[in-house]
Amino acid sequence: GTEKLGDAKLASGDAAGAATAFDQGLALAKARASDERDNMEAARDLSISLTKVAALARAQQDYKAALET
């Protein structure tokens, strides 16, 4: 989904595009985890999305954003 798109954009040097894709993925993962509280796959997907957003922020030396994720 959006994480793979974000990974591809990041690999091609498009950090802004990757951030957009990761943010979209995070919004979807948050909504799904909220709607499906007992679904462990939804919780895992949320964890992955949070990690991707924080890792990109950290790589861009935006430590405040990385900590807030």
XYZ file of C-alpha atoms in Angstrom:
69
model
C 0.000 0.000 0.000
C 1.145 3.471 0.829
C 4.168 2.202 2.799
C 5.587 0.499 -0.302
C 4.956 3.658 -2.312
C 6.716 5.681 0.385
C 9.637 3.264 0.394
C 9.941 3.547 -3.398
C 9.813 7.339 -3.307
C 12.419 7.425 -0.556
C 14.698 5.069 -2.494
C 14.462 7.367 -5.531
C 15.400 10.392 -3.423
C 11.907 11.874 -3.140
C 11.759 12.465 0.621
C 8.765 14.818 0.335
C 6.811 12.249 -1.658
C 7.774 9.555 0.807
C 6.599 11.718 3.704
C 3.242 12.252 2.006
C 2.797 8.532 1.358
C 3.848 7.605 4.901
C 1.495 10.221 6.383
C -1.402 8.884 4.309
C -0.576 5.354 5.393
C -0.448 6.450 9.015
C -3.875 8.093 8.777
C -5.350 4.919 7.282
C -3.651 2.701 9.861
C -4.879 4.876 12.746
C -8.449 4.740 11.464
C -8.334 0.976 10.973
C -6.758 0.328 14.377
C -9.413 2.513 15.975
C -12.253 0.739 14.158
C -10.836 -2.748 14.745
C -9.416 -2.592 18.256
C -9.136 -6.385 18.604
C -7.413 -6.871 15.241
C -3.726 -7.588 15.810
C -2.911 -7.094 12.116
C -4.349 -3.567 12.306
C -2.219 -2.892 15.392
C 0.872 -4.212 13.577
C 0.147 -2.032 10.555
C -0.186 1.008 12.836
C 3.152 0.170 14.454
C 4.840 -0.099 11.061
C 3.353 3.211 9.905
C 4.456 4.993 13.064
C 7.958 3.594 12.653
C 8.203 4.705 9.021
C 7.050 8.266 9.780
C 9.413 8.571 12.759
C 12.362 7.061 10.881
C 11.947 9.494 7.989
C 11.698 12.444 10.391
C 14.832 11.247 12.161
C 16.685 10.794 8.854
C 15.797 14.382 7.993
C 17.116 15.417 11.422
C 13.652 16.575 12.454
C 14.012 15.132 15.922
C 10.988 16.956 17.337
C 8.708 15.401 14.701
C 10.325 11.998 15.220
C 9.606 12.132 18.937
C 6.043 13.374 18.405
C 5.209 10.446 16.104
